[in-house]
Short mmCIF file of C-alpha atoms and ligand atoms in Angstrom, two decimals:
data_model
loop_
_atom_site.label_atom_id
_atom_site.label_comp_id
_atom_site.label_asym_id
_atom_site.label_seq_id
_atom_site.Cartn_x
_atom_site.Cartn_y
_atom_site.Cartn_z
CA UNK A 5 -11.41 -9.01 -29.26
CA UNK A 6 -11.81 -6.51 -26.39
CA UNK A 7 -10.88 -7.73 -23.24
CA UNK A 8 -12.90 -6.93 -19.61
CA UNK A 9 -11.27 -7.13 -16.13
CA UNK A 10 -13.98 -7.05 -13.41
CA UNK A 11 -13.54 -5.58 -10.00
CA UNK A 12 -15.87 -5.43 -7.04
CA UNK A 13 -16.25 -2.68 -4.61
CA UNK A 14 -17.20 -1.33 -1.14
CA UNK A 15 -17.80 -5.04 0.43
CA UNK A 16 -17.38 -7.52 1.36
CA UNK A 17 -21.25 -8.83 2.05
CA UNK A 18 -21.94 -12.19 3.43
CA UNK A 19 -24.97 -12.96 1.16
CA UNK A 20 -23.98 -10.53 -1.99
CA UNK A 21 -20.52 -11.03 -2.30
CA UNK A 22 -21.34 -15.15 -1.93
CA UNK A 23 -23.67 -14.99 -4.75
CA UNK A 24 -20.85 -12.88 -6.65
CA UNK A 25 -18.46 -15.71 -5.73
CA UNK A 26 -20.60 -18.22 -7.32
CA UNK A 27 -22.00 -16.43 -10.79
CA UNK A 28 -17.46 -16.30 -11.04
CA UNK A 29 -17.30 -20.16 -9.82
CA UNK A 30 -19.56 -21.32 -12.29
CA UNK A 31 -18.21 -19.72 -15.27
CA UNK A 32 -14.18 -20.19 -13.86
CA UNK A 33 -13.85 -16.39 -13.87
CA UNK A 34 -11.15 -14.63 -11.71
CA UNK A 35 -12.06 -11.11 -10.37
CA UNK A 36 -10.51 -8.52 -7.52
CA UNK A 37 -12.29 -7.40 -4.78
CA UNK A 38 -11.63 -3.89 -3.40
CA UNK A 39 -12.71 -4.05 0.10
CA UNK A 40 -13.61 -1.48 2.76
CA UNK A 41 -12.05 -2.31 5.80
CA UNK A 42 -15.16 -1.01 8.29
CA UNK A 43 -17.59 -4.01 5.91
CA UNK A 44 -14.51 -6.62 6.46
CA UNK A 45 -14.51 -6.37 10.24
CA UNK A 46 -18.30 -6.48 10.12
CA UNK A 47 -19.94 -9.83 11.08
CA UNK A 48 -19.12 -12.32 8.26
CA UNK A 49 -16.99 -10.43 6.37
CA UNK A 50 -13.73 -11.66 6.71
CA UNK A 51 -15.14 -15.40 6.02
CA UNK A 52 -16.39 -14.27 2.45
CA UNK A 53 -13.46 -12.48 1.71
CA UNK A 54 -11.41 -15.56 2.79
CA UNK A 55 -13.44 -17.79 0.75
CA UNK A 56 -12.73 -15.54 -2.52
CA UNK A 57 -8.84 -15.51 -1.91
CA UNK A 58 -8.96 -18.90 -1.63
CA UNK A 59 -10.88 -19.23 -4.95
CA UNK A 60 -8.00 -17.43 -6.55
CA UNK A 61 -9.73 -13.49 -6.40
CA UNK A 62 -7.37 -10.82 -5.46
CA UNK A 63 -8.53 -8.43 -2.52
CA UNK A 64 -7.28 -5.16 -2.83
CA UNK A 65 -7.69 -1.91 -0.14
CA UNK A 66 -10.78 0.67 -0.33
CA UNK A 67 -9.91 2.46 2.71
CA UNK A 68 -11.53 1.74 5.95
CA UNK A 69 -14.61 3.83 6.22
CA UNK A 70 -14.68 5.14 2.54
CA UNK A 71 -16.29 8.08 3.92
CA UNK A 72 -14.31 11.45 2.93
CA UNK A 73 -12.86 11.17 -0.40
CA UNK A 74 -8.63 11.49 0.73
CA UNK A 75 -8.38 14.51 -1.85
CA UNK A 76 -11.26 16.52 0.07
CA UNK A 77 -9.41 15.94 4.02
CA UNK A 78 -8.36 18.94 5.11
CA UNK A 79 -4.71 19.56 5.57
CA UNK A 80 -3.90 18.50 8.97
CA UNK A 81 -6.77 16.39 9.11
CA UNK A 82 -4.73 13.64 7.27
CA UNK A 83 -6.75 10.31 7.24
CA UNK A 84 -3.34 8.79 5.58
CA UNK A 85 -2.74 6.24 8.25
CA UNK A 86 -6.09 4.94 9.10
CA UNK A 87 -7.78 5.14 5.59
CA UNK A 88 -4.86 3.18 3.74
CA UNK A 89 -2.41 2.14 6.40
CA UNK A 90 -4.70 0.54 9.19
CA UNK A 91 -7.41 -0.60 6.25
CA UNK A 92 -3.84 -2.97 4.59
CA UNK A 93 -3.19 -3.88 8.42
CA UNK A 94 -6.66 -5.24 8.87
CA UNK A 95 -6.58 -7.06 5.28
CA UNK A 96 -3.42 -8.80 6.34
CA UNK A 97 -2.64 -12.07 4.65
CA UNK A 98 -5.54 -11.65 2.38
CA UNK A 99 -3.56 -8.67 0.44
CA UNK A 100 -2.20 -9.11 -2.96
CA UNK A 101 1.43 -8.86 -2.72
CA UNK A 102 1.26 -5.55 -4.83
CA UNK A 103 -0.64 -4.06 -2.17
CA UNK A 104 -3.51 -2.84 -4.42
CA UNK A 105 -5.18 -0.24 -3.08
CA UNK A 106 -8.09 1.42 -4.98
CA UNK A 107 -8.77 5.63 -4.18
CA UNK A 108 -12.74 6.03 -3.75
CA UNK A 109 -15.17 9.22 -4.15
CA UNK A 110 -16.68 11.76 -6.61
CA UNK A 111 -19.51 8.71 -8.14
CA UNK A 112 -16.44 6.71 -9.91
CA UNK A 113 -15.23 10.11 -11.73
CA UNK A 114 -11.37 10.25 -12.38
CA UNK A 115 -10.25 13.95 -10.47
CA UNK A 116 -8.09 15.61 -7.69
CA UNK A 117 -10.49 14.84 -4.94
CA UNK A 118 -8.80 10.92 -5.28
CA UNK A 119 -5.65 11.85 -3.04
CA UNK A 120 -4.28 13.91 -1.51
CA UNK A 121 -0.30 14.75 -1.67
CA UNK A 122 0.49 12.55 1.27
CA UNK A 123 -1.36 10.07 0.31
CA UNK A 124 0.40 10.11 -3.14
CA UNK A 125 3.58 9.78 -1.05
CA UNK A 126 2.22 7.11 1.51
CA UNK A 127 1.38 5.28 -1.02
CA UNK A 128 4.89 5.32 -2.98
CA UNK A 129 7.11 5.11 0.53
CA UNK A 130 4.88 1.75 1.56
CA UNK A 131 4.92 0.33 -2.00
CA UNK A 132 1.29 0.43 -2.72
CA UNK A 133 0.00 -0.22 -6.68
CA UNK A 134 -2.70 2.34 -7.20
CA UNK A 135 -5.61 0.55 -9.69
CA UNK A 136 -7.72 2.99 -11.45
CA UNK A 137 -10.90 2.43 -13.78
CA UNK A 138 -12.41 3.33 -16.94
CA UNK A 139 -15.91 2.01 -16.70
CA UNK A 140 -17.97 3.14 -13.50
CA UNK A 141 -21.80 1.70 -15.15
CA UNK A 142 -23.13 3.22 -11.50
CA UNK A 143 -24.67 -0.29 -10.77
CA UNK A 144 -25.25 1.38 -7.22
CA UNK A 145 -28.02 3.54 -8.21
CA UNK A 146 -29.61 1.86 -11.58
CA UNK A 147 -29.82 -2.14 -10.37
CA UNK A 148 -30.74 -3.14 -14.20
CA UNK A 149 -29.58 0.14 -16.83
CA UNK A 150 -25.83 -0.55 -15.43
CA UNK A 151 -25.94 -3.57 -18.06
CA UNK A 152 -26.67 -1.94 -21.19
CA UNK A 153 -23.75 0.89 -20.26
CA UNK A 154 -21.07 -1.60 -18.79
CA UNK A 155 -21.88 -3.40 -22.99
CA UNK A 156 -21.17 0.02 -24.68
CA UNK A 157 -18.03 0.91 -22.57
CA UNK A 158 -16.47 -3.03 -23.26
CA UNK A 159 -17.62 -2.81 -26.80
CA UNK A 160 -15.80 1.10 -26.82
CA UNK A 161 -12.66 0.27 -25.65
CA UNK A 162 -10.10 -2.79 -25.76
CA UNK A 163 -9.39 -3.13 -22.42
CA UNK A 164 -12.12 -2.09 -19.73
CA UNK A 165 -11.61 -2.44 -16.24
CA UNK A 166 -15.30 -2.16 -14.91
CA UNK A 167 -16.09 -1.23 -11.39
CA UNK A 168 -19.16 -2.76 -9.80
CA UNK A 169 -20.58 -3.22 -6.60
CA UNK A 170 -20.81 -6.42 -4.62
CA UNK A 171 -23.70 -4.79 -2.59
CA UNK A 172 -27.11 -5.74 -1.89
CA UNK A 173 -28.63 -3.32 -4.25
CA UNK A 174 -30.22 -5.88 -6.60
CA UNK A 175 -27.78 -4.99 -9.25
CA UNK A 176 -25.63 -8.22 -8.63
CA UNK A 177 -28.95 -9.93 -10.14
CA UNK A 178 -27.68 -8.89 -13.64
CA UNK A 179 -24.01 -10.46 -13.05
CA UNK A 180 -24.51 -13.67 -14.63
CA UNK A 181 -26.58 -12.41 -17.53
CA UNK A 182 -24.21 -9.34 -18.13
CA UNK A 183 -21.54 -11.82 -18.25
CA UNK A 184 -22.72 -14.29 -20.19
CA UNK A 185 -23.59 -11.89 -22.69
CA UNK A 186 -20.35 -10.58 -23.23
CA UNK A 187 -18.61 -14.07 -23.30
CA UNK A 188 -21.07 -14.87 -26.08
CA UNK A 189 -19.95 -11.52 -27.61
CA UNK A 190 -16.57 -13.30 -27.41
CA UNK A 191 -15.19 -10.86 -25.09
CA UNK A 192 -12.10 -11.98 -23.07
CA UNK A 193 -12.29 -11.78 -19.16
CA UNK A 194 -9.20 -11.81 -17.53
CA UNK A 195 -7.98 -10.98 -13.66
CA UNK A 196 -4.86 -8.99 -15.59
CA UNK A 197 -5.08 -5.17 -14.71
CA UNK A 198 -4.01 -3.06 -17.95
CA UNK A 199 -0.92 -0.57 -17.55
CA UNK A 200 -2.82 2.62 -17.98
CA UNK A 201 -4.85 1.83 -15.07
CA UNK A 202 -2.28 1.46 -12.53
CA UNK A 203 -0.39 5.14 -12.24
CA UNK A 204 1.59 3.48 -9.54
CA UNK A 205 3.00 -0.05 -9.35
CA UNK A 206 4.72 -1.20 -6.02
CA UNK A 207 5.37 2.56 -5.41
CA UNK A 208 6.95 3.56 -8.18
CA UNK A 209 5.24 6.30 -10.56
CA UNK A 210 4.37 4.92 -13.89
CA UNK A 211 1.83 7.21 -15.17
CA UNK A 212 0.24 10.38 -14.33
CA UNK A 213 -0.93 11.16 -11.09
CA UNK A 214 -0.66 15.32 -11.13
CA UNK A 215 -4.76 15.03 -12.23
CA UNK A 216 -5.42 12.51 -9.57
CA UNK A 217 -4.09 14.70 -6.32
CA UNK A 218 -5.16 17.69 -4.73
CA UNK A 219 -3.65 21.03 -5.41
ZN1 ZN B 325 -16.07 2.70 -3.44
#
């Protein structure tokens, strides 16, 4: 049976990532949220992100402005220690202890623009685990076709790691019925993060990185 790990970007959002919360409550689903640190220090924020550690969600590290992919800074202009190191500071206590931290930019695609070479070796020297993707259903821009596409990739592969968005779009309408569908499809949905999506565990290199950093 293929198996789906969800994962929720780019918030937190009082009201969206509460609803999120719930539609996982309900159906005693575990998920990790990749959070932006500007959105966490925004009013509300912290509280919701709070509330989903304490449900048992890991919160991982978008950045803090997820603004300039880190692979696209120019040299010199190195965002290293605000976009990673400032954005773990400000998650504090509600880190996982593997220090996830999720690379953002290009529309979900997989490419050089993710990091840059010192972020690569930030994120090995401070022990970070790097979580990649392999299903980006661009809920963001198509609040209802992200459905039908997130069902093709889990039915395609037999592990996906989907990346959604727990952002007021609309899209986070379709949660419950997306999932419900695929636990009727008898699709297992675990918190677990598959090997090949994690080129770097507790800074050490596990897989390959050389097509995820700029040249
Ligand atoms: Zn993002």
């Amino acid at each position: 049976m293929p198996r789906l790990t969800l994962t929720f970007d780019n918030g937190p959002h009082p009201e969206t990532t509460e609803r999120v919360l719930r539609v996982l409550d309900e159906r005693q689903l575990r998920a990790t949220f990749f959070v932006v640190g500007d959105e966490l220090a925004r009013p509300g924020g912290r509280a919701v992100a709070e509330r989903a550690r304490a449900a048992g969600h890991w919160i991982g590290n978008h950045s803090m402005t997820h603004r300039v992919p880190l692979g696209l800074t120019a040299p010199g202009d190195d965002q290293v220690e605000v976009e990673i190191g400032a954005a773990q500071a400000l998650l504090g206590d509600l880190a996982h202890p593997a220090r996830l931290f999720r690379p953002f930019g290009g529309g979900g695609h997989l490419g050089p623009h993710l990091l840059s070479p010192s972020a690569l070796a930030y994120l090995v020297d401070h022990r970070y685990t790097v979580v990649l993707w392999n299903s980006v259903p661009r809920d963001w821009e198509d609040p209802t076709g992200w459905v039908e596409r997130a069902r093709h990739d889990v039915a395609d592969q037999e592990w996906t790691v989907l990346v959604l968005h727990d952002l007021p779009t609309g899209a986070m309408d379709n949660l419950a019925g997306f999932i419900d569908g695929e636990l009727a499809a008898g699709v297992e949905i675990v918190q677990e993060l598959p090997l090949e999506c994690l080129p770097i565990r507790t800074g050490v290199i596990e897989g390959p990185t050389d097509h995820l950093v700029a040249g």
